[in-house]
CSV table of C-alpha atoms in Angstrom, one decimal:
chain,number,residue,atom,x,y,z
A,835,MET,CA,14.6,4.8,1.8
A,836,SER,CA,11.0,5.3,2.6
A,837,VAL,CA,8.1,2.9,2.9
A,838,TYR,CA,4.8,4.1,1.4
A,839,LEU,CA,1.7,2.4,2.8
A,840,ILE,CA,-1.3,2.6,0.4
A,841,ARG,CA,-4.8,1.5,1.4
A,842,HIS,CA,-6.7,-0.1,-1.4
A,843,GLY,CA,-9.3,2.1,-3.2
A,844,ILE,CA,-13.1,2.2,-2.7
A,845,ALA,CA,-14.4,-1.4,-3.1
A,846,GLN,CA,-17.7,-3.1,-3.3
A,847,ASN,CA,-19.6,-3.4,-0.1
A,848,PHE,CA,-20.5,-7.0,-0.8
A,849,ALA,CA,-19.2,-10.0,-2.7
A,850,ASP,CA,-19.3,-13.8,-2.1
A,851,THR,CA,-16.2,-13.5,0.1
A,852,ASP,CA,-14.2,-10.6,1.4
A,853,PHE,CA,-11.3,-11.7,-0.7
A,854,GLU,CA,-13.4,-11.1,-3.9
A,855,ARG,CA,-14.5,-7.6,-3.3
A,856,GLU,CA,-13.5,-5.5,-6.3
A,857,LEU,CA,-12.9,-1.8,-6.7
A,858,THR,CA,-15.8,0.3,-7.7
A,859,THR,CA,-15.8,2.7,-10.7
A,860,GLU,CA,-15.5,5.6,-8.3
A,861,GLY,CA,-12.6,3.9,-6.5
A,862,ARG,CA,-10.8,3.4,-9.8
A,863,ILE,CA,-11.3,7.0,-10.8
A,864,LYS,CA,-10.1,8.4,-7.5
A,865,LEU,CA,-7.0,6.2,-7.5
A,866,ARG,CA,-6.0,7.3,-11.0
A,867,ASP,CA,-6.2,10.9,-9.9
A,868,THR,CA,-4.2,10.2,-6.7
A,869,PHE,CA,-1.6,8.0,-8.5
A,870,GLU,CA,-1.0,10.5,-11.3
A,871,VAL,CA,0.2,13.1,-8.8
A,872,PHE,CA,2.1,10.5,-6.7
A,873,ALA,CA,4.0,9.2,-9.8
A,874,ASP,CA,5.2,12.7,-10.5
A,875,GLU,CA,6.3,13.1,-6.8
A,876,ILE,CA,8.1,9.8,-6.5
A,877,GLY,CA,9.8,10.3,-9.8
A,878,LYS,CA,12.4,7.9,-11.1
A,879,THR,CA,13.6,6.5,-7.7
A,880,LYS,CA,14.2,2.8,-7.3
A,881,ILE,CA,10.9,1.3,-6.1
A,882,LYS,CA,9.6,-2.1,-5.2
A,883,VAL,CA,5.8,-2.6,-5.0
A,884,TYR,CA,4.1,-5.3,-3.0
A,885,SER,CA,0.4,-6.0,-2.8
A,886,SER,CA,-2.0,-7.9,-0.6
A,887,PRO,CA,-3.5,-10.9,-2.5
A,888,LEU,CA,-7.1,-9.6,-1.9
A,889,ILE,CA,-8.6,-8.5,-5.2
A,890,ARG,CA,-9.2,-4.9,-4.3
A,891,ALA,CA,-5.6,-4.4,-3.3
A,892,VAL,CA,-4.3,-6.2,-6.5
A,893,GLN,CA,-6.5,-3.9,-8.6
A,894,THR,CA,-5.1,-0.9,-6.7
A,895,ALA,CA,-1.5,-2.1,-7.3
A,896,GLU,CA,-2.3,-2.6,-11.0
A,897,ILE,CA,-3.5,1.0,-11.4
A,898,LEU,CA,-0.5,2.3,-9.4
A,899,CYS,CA,2.0,0.3,-11.4
A,900,ASP,CA,0.5,1.6,-14.7
A,901,PHE,CA,1.5,5.1,-13.6
A,902,LEU,CA,4.9,4.0,-12.2
A,903,ASN,CA,5.7,1.8,-15.2
A,904,CYS,CA,6.7,-1.1,-13.0
A,905,GLU,CA,5.6,-4.5,-11.9
A,906,PHE,CA,4.4,-5.6,-8.4
A,907,GLU,CA,4.6,-8.7,-6.3
A,908,ILE,CA,1.8,-10.3,-4.4
A,909,SER,CA,2.7,-10.9,-0.7
A,910,ASP,CA,0.3,-13.0,1.4
A,911,TRP,CA,1.4,-11.3,4.6
A,912,LEU,CA,-0.1,-8.0,3.4
A,913,GLY,CA,-3.5,-9.6,3.6
A,914,TYR,CA,-3.3,-11.4,6.9
A,915,GLU,CA,-0.4,-10.3,9.1
A,916,SER,CA,0.9,-7.2,11.0
A,917,TYR,CA,3.2,-5.1,8.8
A,918,VAL,CA,5.4,-3.9,11.6
A,919,ASP,CA,8.2,-6.5,11.6
A,920,ARG,CA,8.3,-6.6,7.8
A,921,VAL,CA,8.6,-2.8,7.6
A,922,ARG,CA,11.4,-2.8,10.1
A,923,LYS,CA,13.3,-5.4,8.0
A,924,LEU,CA,12.9,-3.2,4.9
A,925,LYS,CA,15.0,-0.5,6.6
A,926,GLU,CA,18.1,-2.6,5.9
A,927,ASP,CA,17.9,-1.8,2.2
A,928,LYS,CA,18.5,2.0,2.0
A,929,ASP,CA,18.6,2.2,-1.8
A,930,ILE,CA,15.0,1.3,-2.5
A,931,ASN,CA,11.7,2.9,-1.7
A,932,TYR,CA,9.0,0.3,-0.9
A,933,ILE,CA,5.3,0.6,-1.7
A,934,LEU,CA,3.0,-1.7,0.2
A,935,VAL,CA,-0.7,-1.9,-0.9
A,936,GLY,CA,-2.8,-3.2,1.9
A,937,HIS,CA,-5.6,-2.8,4.4
A,938,GLU,CA,-6.9,-1.3,7.6
A,939,PRO,CA,-6.3,-1.7,10.5
A,940,ASN,CA,-2.9,-3.0,9.6
A,941,ILE,CA,-1.7,0.3,8.0
A,942,SER,CA,-2.7,2.5,11.0
A,943,ASP,CA,-1.3,-0.1,13.4
A,944,CYS,CA,2.0,-0.1,11.6
A,945,ILE,CA,2.3,3.6,11.5
A,946,TYR,CA,1.5,4.0,15.1
A,947,ARG,CA,3.8,1.2,16.4
A,948,ILE,CA,6.7,2.5,14.3
A,949,THR,CA,6.3,6.3,14.5
A,950,GLY,CA,3.9,6.9,17.4
A,951,LYS,CA,1.6,8.9,15.0
A,952,VAL,CA,-2.1,8.4,14.8
A,953,GLU,CA,-3.3,8.8,11.3
A,954,ILE,CA,-6.7,8.5,9.6
A,955,ILE,CA,-6.3,5.9,6.8
A,956,SER,CA,-8.9,6.6,4.1
A,957,ARG,CA,-9.4,4.3,1.2
A,958,GLY,CA,-6.9,5.1,-1.5
A,959,SER,CA,-4.7,7.2,0.8
A,960,ILE,CA,-0.9,7.2,0.7
A,961,HIS,CA,1.2,7.3,3.9
A,962,ILE,CA,5.0,7.5,4.2
A,963,ILE,CA,7.3,6.2,6.9
A,964,LYS,CA,10.8,7.6,6.3
A,965,ASN,CA,13.8,5.5,7.1
A,966,ALA,CA,14.9,7.7,10.0
A,967,GLU,CA,11.5,7.0,11.7
A,968,ILE,CA,11.9,3.2,11.6
A,969,LYS,CA,13.2,1.8,14.8
């Protein structure tokens, strides 16, 4: 089991609320390029995809799931809470790879607190935490 943390793609700078910021055309194009390669790499493994409820993350998950030919579930905690405890609980299910579509600084915080690694989290980037790294 691995947990893949994906930051949403490039989004609009402004909208009426932060919740409503949508992906830009550039963001969509870059995600398609990234996810096409990722879908080949992850193959036919068992996966479960969760997304933050914020529009830019949902749109990112939609593009991802088109390539993976799967559905996703919206999880409020991916928009508003630390991911650390939730990722640690996912370790219990060793047969499924989890993909979490979320935001900064939550992704870098989770990676650092679980693995001790400092990573740059660009929009649309994919980061992996392997089961053995989760303590």
